[in-house]
Tab-separated table of C-alpha atoms (C1' of nucleotides) in Angstrom:
chain	number	residue	atom	x	y	z
A	822	MET	CA	-0.081	0.094	-0.005
A	823	GLU	CA	1.615	3.245	-0.902
A	824	LYS	CA	-0.758	6.675	-0.129
A	825	LYS	CA	-4.306	6.580	-1.860
A	826	ASP	CA	-6.174	4.039	-3.544
A	827	GLY	CA	-3.414	3.041	-5.699
A	828	LYS	CA	-1.610	-0.457	-5.688
A	829	ARG	CA	-3.446	-2.090	-7.977
A	830	ARG	CA	-1.251	-5.051	-9.778
A	831	ASP	CA	-3.837	-7.325	-10.686
A	832	LYS	CA	-6.448	-6.868	-14.093
A	833	ALA	CA	-8.612	-4.639	-15.166
A	834	LEU	CA	-7.567	-0.490	-15.399
A	835	SER	CA	-9.849	0.830	-17.934
A	836	ARG	CA	-10.341	4.123	-20.212
A	837	ASP	CA	-12.618	5.138	-17.164
A	838	GLN	CA	-9.888	4.233	-14.860
A	839	VAL	CA	-7.217	6.134	-16.381
A	840	ILE	CA	-9.247	9.405	-16.330
A	841	SER	CA	-10.515	9.672	-13.047
A	842	ALA	CA	-7.045	9.203	-12.016
A	843	ALA	CA	-5.917	11.912	-14.177
A	844	ILE	CA	-8.609	14.146	-12.569
A	845	ALA	CA	-7.646	13.305	-9.288
A	846	ILE	CA	-4.126	14.337	-10.127
A	847	LEU	CA	-4.937	17.591	-11.738
A	848	ASN	CA	-7.067	19.044	-9.213
A	849	GLU	CA	-4.363	18.086	-6.683
A	850	SER	CA	-1.552	19.540	-7.921
A	851	GLY	CA	-2.763	20.982	-11.237
A	852	GLU	CA	-1.296	20.817	-14.392
A	853	SER	CA	1.766	20.509	-14.345
A	854	GLY	CA	1.406	17.840	-11.897
A	855	LEU	CA	-0.061	15.385	-14.485
A	856	THR	CA	2.718	13.219	-16.386
A	857	PHE	CA	2.849	9.694	-17.731
A	858	ARG	CA	4.540	8.619	-14.933
A	859	THR	CA	3.131	10.253	-12.364
A	860	LEU	CA	-0.315	9.105	-13.497
A	861	ALA	CA	1.726	5.790	-13.841
A	862	GLN	CA	2.526	5.726	-10.344
A	863	ARG	CA	-1.216	6.397	-8.687
A	864	LEU	CA	-1.969	3.343	-11.559
A	865	ALA	CA	0.419	0.900	-10.362
A	866	THR	CA	1.721	0.889	-13.724
A	867	GLY	CA	4.132	1.792	-16.559
A	868	PRO	CA	3.962	5.248	-18.168
A	869	GLY	CA	3.336	2.739	-21.810
A	870	ALA	CA	0.249	1.107	-20.283
A	871	ILE	CA	-1.771	4.373	-20.621
A	872	TYR	CA	-1.506	4.575	-24.196
A	873	ASN	CA	-3.478	1.228	-24.375
A	874	HIS	CA	-6.763	2.879	-23.212
A	875	VAL	CA	-5.807	6.787	-24.151
A	876	GLN	CA	-4.437	8.118	-27.420
A	877	ASN	CA	-2.285	10.797	-26.158
A	878	LYS	CA	-1.876	13.366	-23.685
A	879	GLN	CA	-4.368	15.640	-25.872
A	880	ASP	CA	-7.186	13.528	-25.942
A	881	LEU	CA	-6.574	12.578	-21.906
A	882	LEU	CA	-6.747	16.139	-21.190
A	883	ALA	CA	-9.359	16.703	-23.394
A	884	ALA	CA	-11.656	13.682	-21.903
A	885	ALA	CA	-11.100	14.573	-18.143
A	886	ALA	CA	-12.276	18.408	-18.975
A	887	ASP	CA	-15.237	17.060	-20.468
A	888	VAL	CA	-16.389	14.659	-17.450
A	889	MET	CA	-15.726	18.177	-15.519
A	890	ILE	CA	-17.915	20.365	-17.707
A	891	GLN	CA	-20.563	17.255	-17.999
A	892	SER	CA	-20.655	17.339	-14.301
A	893	ALA	CA	-21.050	21.130	-13.990
A	894	LEU	CA	-23.673	21.357	-16.141
A	895	SER	CA	-25.327	17.802	-15.001
A	896	VAL	CA	-27.541	19.766	-12.743
A	897	ASN	CA	-31.214	20.490	-13.965
A	898	ARG	CA	-32.031	23.848	-15.000
A	899	ASP	CA	-35.684	23.364	-16.397
A	900	GLU	CA	-37.705	25.484	-14.835
A	901	LEU	CA	-35.707	28.341	-15.682
A	902	ALA	CA	-36.838	31.523	-17.686
A	903	PRO	CA	-34.543	30.734	-20.980
A	904	GLY	CA	-32.517	33.551	-19.859
A	905	ALA	CA	-32.395	32.796	-16.293
A	906	ALA	CA	-31.101	29.244	-17.821
A	907	ILE	CA	-28.641	30.556	-19.912
A	908	ARG	CA	-26.672	32.672	-17.275
A	909	ALA	CA	-26.674	29.670	-14.303
A	910	VAL	CA	-24.732	27.734	-17.342
A	911	ALA	CA	-22.105	30.243	-17.766
A	912	LEU	CA	-21.629	30.607	-13.692
A	913	ASP	CA	-21.921	26.498	-13.396
A	914	VAL	CA	-18.568	26.671	-16.092
A	915	PHE	CA	-16.804	30.222	-14.273
A	916	ASP	CA	-17.532	28.298	-10.979
A	917	ILE	CA	-15.792	25.111	-11.931
A	918	ILE	CA	-13.038	26.530	-13.860
A	919	ASP	CA	-12.756	29.046	-10.387
A	920	ALA	CA	-11.972	25.611	-8.445
A	921	HIS	CA	-10.001	23.818	-11.057
A	922	PRO	CA	-7.841	25.954	-13.300
A	923	TRP	CA	-6.765	23.437	-15.423
A	924	VAL	CA	-10.303	22.978	-16.838
A	925	GLY	CA	-10.050	26.760	-18.131
A	926	MET	CA	-6.408	26.170	-19.441
A	927	GLU	CA	-7.633	22.970	-21.530
A	928	LEU	CA	-10.850	24.424	-22.608
A	929	SER	CA	-9.148	27.378	-25.292
A	930	ARG	CA	-6.214	24.872	-26.287
A	931	ALA	CA	-8.164	22.282	-28.634
A	932	PRO	CA	-11.474	23.516	-30.817
A	933	TRP	CA	-14.868	21.293	-31.392
A	934	GLN	CA	-14.182	19.885	-27.665
A	935	PRO	CA	-16.987	17.318	-26.161
A	936	ALA	CA	-16.796	19.389	-23.311
A	937	MET	CA	-17.456	23.357	-25.379
A	938	LEU	CA	-19.753	21.656	-27.485
A	939	LEU	CA	-21.640	20.951	-24.736
A	940	ILE	CA	-21.894	24.075	-23.120
A	941	PHE	CA	-22.570	25.513	-26.876
A	942	ASP	CA	-25.502	22.958	-26.904
A	943	ARG	CA	-26.810	24.359	-23.185
A	944	ILE	CA	-26.556	27.527	-24.159
A	945	GLY	CA	-28.384	27.061	-27.311
A	946	ALA	CA	-30.835	25.018	-26.447
A	947	ASN	CA	-32.230	28.062	-24.670
A	948	LEU	CA	-32.313	30.416	-27.320
A	949	GLN	CA	-35.795	29.381	-29.617
A	950	ALA	CA	-37.403	30.108	-25.832
A	951	LEU	CA	-35.826	33.463	-25.868
A	952	GLY	CA	-37.596	34.640	-29.072
A	953	VAL	CA	-34.304	34.441	-30.982
A	954	PRO	CA	-34.890	33.615	-35.193
A	955	ASP	CA	-33.668	30.272	-36.360
A	956	MET	CA	-30.845	31.997	-38.404
A	957	ALA	CA	-29.593	33.993	-35.852
A	958	GLN	CA	-29.688	31.371	-32.664
A	959	PHE	CA	-26.231	29.671	-34.279
A	960	HIS	CA	-24.611	33.248	-33.920
A	961	ALA	CA	-25.922	34.118	-30.576
A	962	ALA	CA	-24.471	30.526	-29.227
A	963	SER	CA	-21.561	31.059	-30.793
A	964	THR	CA	-20.953	34.580	-28.833
A	965	VAL	CA	-21.681	33.644	-25.841
A	966	THR	CA	-20.023	30.330	-25.733
A	967	ASN	CA	-16.471	32.350	-27.134
A	968	PHE	CA	-16.581	34.867	-24.385
A	969	ILE	CA	-17.236	32.227	-21.750
A	970	LEU	CA	-14.105	30.056	-22.932
A	971	GLY	CA	-12.011	34.070	-23.188
A	972	ALA	CA	-13.384	34.426	-19.536
A	973	ALA	CA	-11.935	31.228	-18.933
A	974	ALA	CA	-8.826	31.259	-19.722
A	975	GLN	CA	-7.979	34.543	-17.900
A	976	GLN	CA	-10.093	33.551	-14.783
A	977	ALA	CA	-7.512	30.229	-14.886
A	978	ALA	CA	-4.377	31.987	-15.455
A	979	ALA	CA	-4.753	34.255	-13.157
A	980	ILE	CA	-5.636	31.879	-10.717
A	981	ARG	CA	-2.686	30.076	-11.826
A	982	LEU	CA	-0.244	32.868	-10.777
A	983	HIS	CA	-2.326	33.462	-7.814
A	984	ALA	CA	-1.628	30.491	-6.535
A	985	ASP	CA	2.271	30.918	-7.110
A	986	GLY	CA	2.282	33.204	-4.615
A	987	ALA	CA	2.152	36.930	-5.406
A	988	GLN	CA	-0.576	38.812	-4.550
A	989	ARG	CA	-3.279	39.497	-7.112
A	990	ALA	CA	-3.586	43.502	-6.691
A	991	THR	CA	0.564	43.779	-7.193
A	992	LEU	CA	0.656	42.237	-10.166
A	993	LEU	CA	-1.931	43.459	-11.564
A	994	SER	CA	-1.185	47.524	-10.593
A	995	ALA	CA	2.473	46.007	-12.046
A	996	ALA	CA	0.641	44.888	-15.115
A	997	ALA	CA	-1.014	48.125	-15.623
A	998	ARG	CA	2.087	49.970	-14.969
A	999	ALA	CA	3.829	48.426	-17.225
A	1000	ALA	CA	1.394	48.568	-20.107
A	1001	ILE	CA	0.742	52.357	-19.529
A	1002	HIS	CA	4.303	53.225	-19.555
A	1003	GLN	CA	5.086	50.761	-22.691
A	1004	ASP	CA	2.746	52.408	-24.730
A	1005	LYS	CA	4.400	56.246	-25.474
A	1006	LYS	CA	1.082	57.675	-27.070
A	1007	SER	CA	-0.470	56.673	-23.911
A	1008	SER	CA	-3.860	54.547	-23.364
A	1009	PRO	CA	-6.419	56.877	-21.578
A	1010	PHE	CA	-8.777	54.302	-21.083
A	1011	LEU	CA	-6.325	52.213	-19.661
A	1012	GLN	CA	-5.501	54.688	-17.096
A	1013	ARG	CA	-8.575	55.108	-16.350
A	1014	MET	CA	-9.630	51.934	-15.071
A	1015	ALA	CA	-6.731	51.173	-13.223
A	1016	GLY	CA	-8.408	50.976	-10.283
A	1017	ASN	CA	-11.378	48.651	-11.699
A	1018	LEU	CA	-8.743	46.526	-12.847
A	1019	THR	CA	-7.103	45.718	-9.282
A	1020	GLU	CA	-10.395	45.902	-7.339
A	1021	HIS	CA	-13.511	44.099	-9.246
A	1022	ASP	CA	-14.422	40.830	-8.819
A	1023	ASP	CA	-13.901	38.454	-11.195
A	1024	ARG	CA	-17.378	36.329	-10.995
A	1025	GLU	CA	-19.341	39.978	-10.770
A	1026	GLN	CA	-17.349	41.199	-13.701
A	1027	PHE	CA	-18.593	37.850	-15.845
A	1028	SER	CA	-22.135	37.971	-14.570
A	1029	ALA	CA	-22.410	41.190	-16.246
A	1030	GLY	CA	-20.546	40.595	-19.257
A	1031	VAL	CA	-23.030	37.479	-19.909
A	1032	ASP	CA	-26.111	40.106	-19.254
A	1033	LEU	CA	-24.402	42.659	-21.679
A	1034	ILE	CA	-24.534	39.914	-24.464
A	1035	LEU	CA	-27.908	38.193	-23.516
A	1036	ARG	CA	-29.781	42.066	-23.871
A	1037	GLY	CA	-27.399	42.085	-27.446
A	1038	ILE	CA	-29.210	38.681	-27.821
A	1039	ARG	CA	-32.698	40.129	-27.043
A	1040	GLY	CA	-32.053	42.628	-29.476
B	393	MET	CA	27.532	31.826	-43.062
B	394	GLU	CA	24.852	29.511	-42.507
B	395	LYS	CA	21.337	30.857	-43.443
B	396	LYS	CA	19.799	33.850	-42.788
B	397	ASP	CA	21.165	36.671	-41.142
B	398	GLY	CA	22.450	34.430	-38.251
B	399	LYS	CA	26.006	34.371	-37.997
B	400	ARG	CA	26.489	37.100	-35.665
B	401	ARG	CA	30.216	36.227	-33.607
B	402	ASP	CA	30.599	40.018	-33.099
B	403	LYS	CA	29.196	41.500	-30.281
B	404	ALA	CA	25.610	43.120	-29.713
B	405	LEU	CA	22.540	41.226	-29.074
B	406	SER	CA	19.591	43.179	-27.796
B	407	ARG	CA	16.652	42.046	-26.263
B	408	ASP	CA	14.765	43.413	-29.299
B	409	GLN	CA	17.084	41.028	-31.705
B	410	VAL	CA	15.874	37.942	-29.366
B	411	ILE	CA	12.227	39.238	-29.669
B	412	SER	CA	12.511	39.383	-33.545
B	413	ALA	CA	14.235	36.172	-34.007
B	414	ALA	CA	11.903	34.325	-32.108
B	415	ILE	CA	9.114	36.143	-33.581
B	416	ALA	CA	10.699	34.920	-37.302
B	417	ILE	CA	10.696	31.638	-36.085
B	418	LEU	CA	7.158	31.410	-35.059
B	419	ASN	CA	5.910	33.080	-37.777
B	420	GLU	CA	7.562	30.331	-40.065
B	421	SER	CA	7.415	27.173	-38.534
B	422	GLY	CA	5.218	27.751	-35.523
B	423	GLU	CA	5.119	27.608	-31.358
B	424	SER	CA	6.435	24.137	-31.902
B	425	GLY	CA	9.304	25.586	-33.949
B	426	LEU	CA	10.571	27.624	-31.007
B	427	THR	CA	13.254	25.994	-29.068
B	428	PHE	CA	16.099	28.274	-27.410
B	429	ARG	CA	18.227	25.470	-29.024
B	430	THR	CA	16.750	26.714	-32.451
B	431	LEU	CA	16.661	30.435	-31.337
B	432	ALA	CA	19.652	29.784	-30.394
B	433	GLN	CA	21.399	28.897	-33.407
B	434	ARG	CA	19.271	31.487	-35.259
B	435	LEU	CA	21.195	33.827	-33.154
B	436	ALA	CA	24.947	32.272	-33.559
B	437	THR	CA	24.831	31.845	-30.110
B	438	GLY	CA	24.440	29.771	-26.948
B	439	PRO	CA	21.151	28.612	-25.528
B	440	GLY	CA	22.185	30.355	-21.584
B	441	ALA	CA	22.719	33.857	-23.841
B	442	ILE	CA	19.167	34.187	-24.266
B	443	TYR	CA	18.240	34.189	-20.794
B	444	ASN	CA	20.863	37.350	-20.460
B	445	HIS	CA	18.045	39.559	-22.313
B	446	VAL	CA	14.245	37.710	-21.447
B	447	GLN	CA	13.511	36.073	-17.923
B	448	ASN	CA	11.860	32.991	-19.659
B	449	LYS	CA	10.049	31.331	-22.306
B	450	GLN	CA	6.576	33.125	-20.997
B	451	ASP	CA	8.019	36.161	-21.061
B	452	LEU	CA	9.986	35.828	-24.633
B	453	LEU	CA	6.070	34.640	-25.562
B	454	ALA	CA	4.528	37.183	-24.492
B	455	ALA	CA	6.863	39.854	-25.602
B	456	ALA	CA	6.605	38.555	-29.108
B	457	ALA	CA	2.788	38.763	-29.212
B	458	ASP	CA	2.480	42.415	-27.924
B	459	VAL	CA	4.848	43.187	-30.633
B	460	MET	CA	2.615	41.561	-33.069
B	461	ILE	CA	-0.799	43.103	-31.434
B	462	GLN	CA	0.955	46.514	-31.257
B	463	SER	CA	1.629	46.485	-35.166
B	464	ALA	CA	-2.107	44.994	-35.814
B	465	LEU	CA	-3.360	47.962	-34.033
B	466	SER	CA	-1.344	50.482	-35.348
B	467	VAL	CA	-3.138	52.109	-37.800
B	468	ASN	CA	-5.574	54.840	-37.182
B	469	ARG	CA	-8.624	54.337	-36.591
B	470	ASP	CA	-9.936	57.652	-35.529
B	471	GLU	CA	-11.997	58.698	-38.431
B	472	LEU	CA	-14.154	55.968	-37.997
B	473	ALA	CA	-17.353	56.221	-36.064
B	474	PRO	CA	-17.218	54.630	-32.506
B	475	GLY	CA	-18.522	51.571	-33.153
B	476	ALA	CA	-17.083	50.959	-36.763
B	477	ALA	CA	-14.389	51.581	-34.357
B	478	ILE	CA	-14.215	48.904	-32.161
B	479	ARG	CA	-15.234	46.511	-35.097
B	480	ALA	CA	-12.073	47.092	-36.436
B	481	VAL	CA	-10.131	46.866	-33.671
B	482	ALA	CA	-11.598	43.589	-33.330
B	483	LEU	CA	-10.966	42.141	-36.863
B	484	ASP	CA	-7.193	43.345	-36.732
B	485	VAL	CA	-6.618	41.083	-33.795
B	486	PHE	CA	-9.252	37.896	-35.546
B	487	ASP	CA	-6.860	38.685	-38.734
B	488	ILE	CA	-3.275	38.377	-37.329
B	489	ILE	CA	-4.428	35.697	-35.309
B	490	ASP	CA	-5.459	33.915	-38.361
B	491	ALA	CA	-2.602	34.202	-40.271
B	492	HIS	CA	0.044	33.848	-37.146
B	493	PRO	CA	-2.210	31.603	-35.193
B	494	TRP	CA	0.675	30.994	-31.834
B	495	VAL	CA	-0.482	35.156	-31.284
B	496	GLY	CA	-3.834	33.701	-30.913
B	497	MET	CA	-2.675	30.376	-28.698
B	498	GLU	CA	-0.233	32.997	-26.407
B	499	LEU	CA	-3.001	35.694	-25.517
B	500	SER	CA	-5.261	33.562	-23.930
B	501	ARG	CA	-2.043	31.805	-21.655
B	502	ALA	CA	-1.008	34.426	-19.701
B	503	PRO	CA	-3.625	37.165	-17.888
B	504	TRP	CA	-2.847	40.749	-17.659
B	505	GLN	CA	-0.801	40.600	-20.541
B	506	PRO	CA	0.482	43.688	-22.358
B	507	ALA	CA	-0.756	42.988	-25.351
B	508	MET	CA	-4.529	41.691	-23.961
B	509	LEU	CA	-4.094	45.575	-21.688
B	510	LEU	CA	-3.620	46.843	-25.103
B	511	ILE	CA	-6.564	45.397	-26.991
B	512	PHE	CA	-8.497	46.256	-23.890
B	513	ASP	CA	-7.542	49.676	-24.152
B	514	ARG	CA	-8.066	50.197	-27.980
B	515	ILE	CA	-11.673	49.208	-27.462
B	516	GLY	CA	-12.499	50.906	-24.444
B	517	ALA	CA	-11.242	54.253	-26.120
B	518	ASN	CA	-14.088	54.182	-28.150
B	519	LEU	CA	-16.994	53.767	-25.310
B	520	GLN	CA	-16.699	56.861	-24.293
B	521	ALA	CA	-17.868	58.610	-27.693
B	522	LEU	CA	-20.446	55.521	-28.079
B	523	GLY	CA	-22.420	56.944	-24.684
B	524	VAL	CA	-21.733	54.049	-21.983
B	525	PRO	CA	-22.049	55.572	-18.913
B	526	ASP	CA	-18.196	55.782	-16.975
B	527	MET	CA	-19.481	52.966	-14.535
B	528	ALA	CA	-20.602	50.723	-17.318
B	529	GLN	CA	-17.394	50.818	-19.561
B	530	PHE	CA	-15.743	49.045	-17.676
B	531	HIS	CA	-17.373	45.759	-18.358
B	532	ALA	CA	-18.279	46.703	-21.450
B	533	ALA	CA	-14.505	46.508	-22.348
B	534	SER	CA	-13.795	43.524	-20.558
B	535	THR	CA	-16.443	41.569	-22.135
B	536	VAL	CA	-15.542	42.877	-26.039
B	537	THR	CA	-11.800	41.148	-25.082
B	538	ASN	CA	-12.877	38.072	-23.104
B	539	PHE	CA	-15.241	37.614	-26.445
B	540	ILE	CA	-12.244	38.296	-28.829
B	541	LEU	CA	-9.869	35.953	-26.164
B	542	GLY	CA	-12.119	32.985	-26.644
B	543	ALA	CA	-12.690	33.296	-30.450
B	544	ALA	CA	-8.844	34.246	-31.006
B	545	ALA	CA	-8.030	30.819	-28.744
B	546	GLN	CA	-10.803	28.828	-30.858
B	547	GLN	CA	-9.549	30.269	-34.480
B	548	ALA	CA	-5.763	29.470	-33.510
B	549	ALA	CA	-6.483	25.941	-32.520
B	550	ALA	CA	-8.295	25.232	-35.083
B	551	ILE	CA	-5.653	26.694	-37.867
B	552	ARG	CA	-3.258	24.695	-35.995
B	553	LEU	CA	-5.316	21.511	-36.238
B	554	HIS	CA	-6.271	22.579	-40.146
B	555	ALA	CA	-2.281	22.360	-40.908
B	556	ASP	CA	-2.081	19.126	-40.031
B	557	GLY	CA	-3.771	18.057	-42.872
B	558	ALA	CA	-7.235	16.965	-41.957
B	559	GLN	CA	-9.731	18.600	-43.624
B	560	ARG	CA	-11.858	21.106	-41.785
B	561	ALA	CA	-15.456	19.303	-42.792
B	562	THR	CA	-14.153	16.189	-41.583
B	563	LEU	CA	-12.931	17.196	-38.453
B	564	LEU	CA	-16.050	19.079	-37.500
B	565	SER	CA	-18.241	16.818	-38.314
B	566	ALA	CA	-16.253	14.093	-37.028
B	567	ALA	CA	-16.665	16.122	-33.863
B	568	ALA	CA	-20.113	16.997	-33.485
B	569	ARG	CA	-21.151	13.262	-34.281
B	570	ALA	CA	-19.108	12.658	-31.078
B	571	ALA	CA	-20.494	14.556	-29.123
B	572	ILE	CA	-24.177	13.638	-30.204
B	573	HIS	CA	-23.672	10.499	-29.336
B	574	GLN	CA	-21.682	10.583	-26.463
B	575	ASP	CA	-24.571	12.420	-24.392
B	576	LYS	CA	-27.339	10.005	-23.988
B	577	LYS	CA	-30.182	12.351	-23.905
B	578	SER	CA	-29.070	13.895	-26.605
B	579	SER	CA	-27.889	17.575	-27.578
B	580	PRO	CA	-31.156	18.750	-30.018
B	581	PHE	CA	-29.794	22.357	-30.596
B	582	LEU	CA	-26.693	20.590	-31.513
B	583	GLN	CA	-27.929	18.207	-33.922
B	584	ARG	CA	-30.109	21.385	-35.265
B	585	MET	CA	-27.072	23.346	-36.161
B	586	ALA	CA	-24.934	20.666	-37.450
B	587	GLY	CA	-24.906	22.274	-40.774
B	588	ASN	CA	-24.075	25.422	-39.919
B	589	LEU	CA	-21.043	23.982	-37.575
B	590	THR	CA	-19.051	22.678	-40.607
B	591	GLU	CA	-20.417	25.431	-43.259
B	592	HIS	CA	-20.077	28.484	-41.386
B	593	ASP	CA	-17.440	31.479	-42.234
B	594	ASP	CA	-15.058	32.013	-39.158
B	595	ARG	CA	-14.558	35.897	-39.528
B	596	GLU	CA	-18.550	36.321	-40.793
B	597	GLN	CA	-19.615	34.262	-37.051
B	598	PHE	CA	-16.679	36.630	-35.439
B	599	SER	CA	-18.050	39.770	-37.202
B	600	ALA	CA	-21.461	38.500	-35.991
B	601	GLY	CA	-20.644	38.418	-32.526
B	602	VAL	CA	-18.830	41.765	-31.707
B	603	ASP	CA	-21.739	43.009	-33.438
B	604	LEU	CA	-24.277	41.731	-31.280
B	605	ILE	CA	-22.314	42.588	-27.859
B	606	LEU	CA	-22.193	46.154	-29.762
B	607	ARG	CA	-26.206	46.177	-29.545
B	608	GLY	CA	-25.651	44.901	-26.455
B	609	ILE	CA	-23.802	47.758	-24.781
B	610	ARG	CA	-25.964	50.333	-26.757
B	611	GLY	CA	-28.530	49.089	-24.773
C	528	DA	C1'	28.572	42.106	-18.339
C	529	DC	C1'	27.848	39.028	-21.966
C	530	DC	C1'	28.484	34.429	-23.829
C	531	DT	C1'	29.212	29.057	-24.450
C	532	DG	C1'	27.718	24.791	-24.678
C	533	DA	C1'	27.955	20.804	-21.221
C	534	DA	C1'	25.130	18.848	-18.071
C	535	DC	C1'	20.783	18.503	-15.332
C	536	DA	C1'	16.413	17.028	-14.190
C	537	DC	C1'	12.933	16.594	-16.297
C	538	DC	C1'	9.111	15.578	-20.716
C	539	DG	C1'	5.988	12.538	-24.137
C	540	DT	C1'	6.167	8.377	-26.627
C	541	DT	C1'	7.668	4.437	-28.460
C	542	DC	C1'	8.913	-0.770	-28.611
C	543	DA	C1'	10.514	-5.165	-27.254
C	544	DA	C1'	9.950	-8.254	-24.421
C	545	DG	C1'	6.825	-10.618	-21.213
C	546	DT	C1'	2.072	-12.757	-19.352
D	42	DA	C1'	-4.696	-8.214	-25.640
D	43	DC	C1'	-2.692	-5.850	-22.142
D	44	DC	C1'	1.225	-4.678	-19.209
D	45	DT	C1'	6.111	-3.166	-17.802
D	46	DG	C1'	9.961	-0.246	-18.105
D	47	DA	C1'	13.959	0.886	-20.323
D	48	DA	C1'	15.010	3.766	-24.084
D	49	DC	C1'	14.550	7.407	-27.355
D	50	DA	C1'	14.459	12.206	-28.652
D	51	DC	C1'	13.849	15.999	-26.954
D	52	DC	C1'	12.744	20.134	-23.828
D	53	DG	C1'	13.763	24.295	-20.448
D	54	DT	C1'	16.703	26.108	-17.403
D	55	DT	C1'	20.892	26.218	-15.102
D	56	DC	C1'	26.242	27.235	-14.347
D	57	DA	C1'	30.985	26.628	-14.295
D	58	DA	C1'	34.017	28.497	-17.478
D	59	DG	C1'	35.669	31.571	-20.674
D	60	DT	C1'	35.943	36.473	-22.979
DNA sequence: ACCTGAACACCGTTCAAGT
DNA sequence: ACCTGAACACCGTTCAAGT
């Protein structure tokens, strides 16, 4: 016995087991903690064995992210009004990325990922009831999804930095200052927003963004 | 003499030279082509020398992306109406990522990157003239920026896949089919949009997204 | 002060050999 | 059919030794 539920010398070892173990490592140690060697160790096997259940690391990460998004979106939102349902889906994704940043990084790494298509579907499913014309539904769903992906990547990267020690406010003001000084012609808007940049709440900002897009969708 | 402008055995070698050489490699061979070894070879020096002008690879990539975005946004758009100016900024970013996918991947890797703050500033600079209240300008600018980042990452990842051989339509329909089959409860919206997914024009979709958000901003 | 390049501590992936 | 783990072909980064 080593530590966790590892030490499986007997048979078995399925794709689901590999993915579950990968998720456990990712949630504990983040993206940098997952290698084929650490994963093999947790599964009590050699690194090569993993390739019998997974094509490569990209495939593994995509499958892991899909599991996370599926579970985040498994709550039934049918009783909500369509606008509220879209907001709920978006915030569910935000919250799981806030808790597990690696999901956010992975979402924007590969296109047409199952996890991303699932988000796209859950958003789109509420557009008909919102009265959006058939032809406009595709653009509306993709706009919301792209916004979610962009915010997710930013949030994930910010959390990773934050976990690496430095204080959030310090980082932000340093970044803002650097950008302002670098731009010789000056960047008046950035300067005017410096305060908001260091003090705003990420989740509130995200929620406001969803609302703003919803207003555009409603026309 | 080797190949390009390399073979500098004399002194010099500045931060700008390092970044320029990195950009040249990235534009020619993509992200996977840039290593400290290939970069050192082009600069006719050892890998260690690079660390005298750059903190690490993240710093190098962020600086390279910043140069690209600065040049993409250097066109003067002052004569445009504010809405058109925002659209122009967004499309300028889209076009440079379409031409150089590595920029798109880099933008969503690090938060509060100079390149990202520059986009944020250029978008925000047009909001006052658009009649957006002071307090709403921060949310509006960050919403557009996050949308751009999400679309940029998707576009960059899609192009990288496309360059790797497979046909776009094949990839997309395979992805859609996989996602549909995986979801036992079915995903009706995704199924209904399968045609659009495989046939839409990325740039047009992006442009429509910007317009939709602008409508939401105008209220 | 800056360059040089060998060395360190890793990676993902492959593949012969086992069971 | 699946596991095992050594080996391959790389990485980013460090650092003694040079100039």
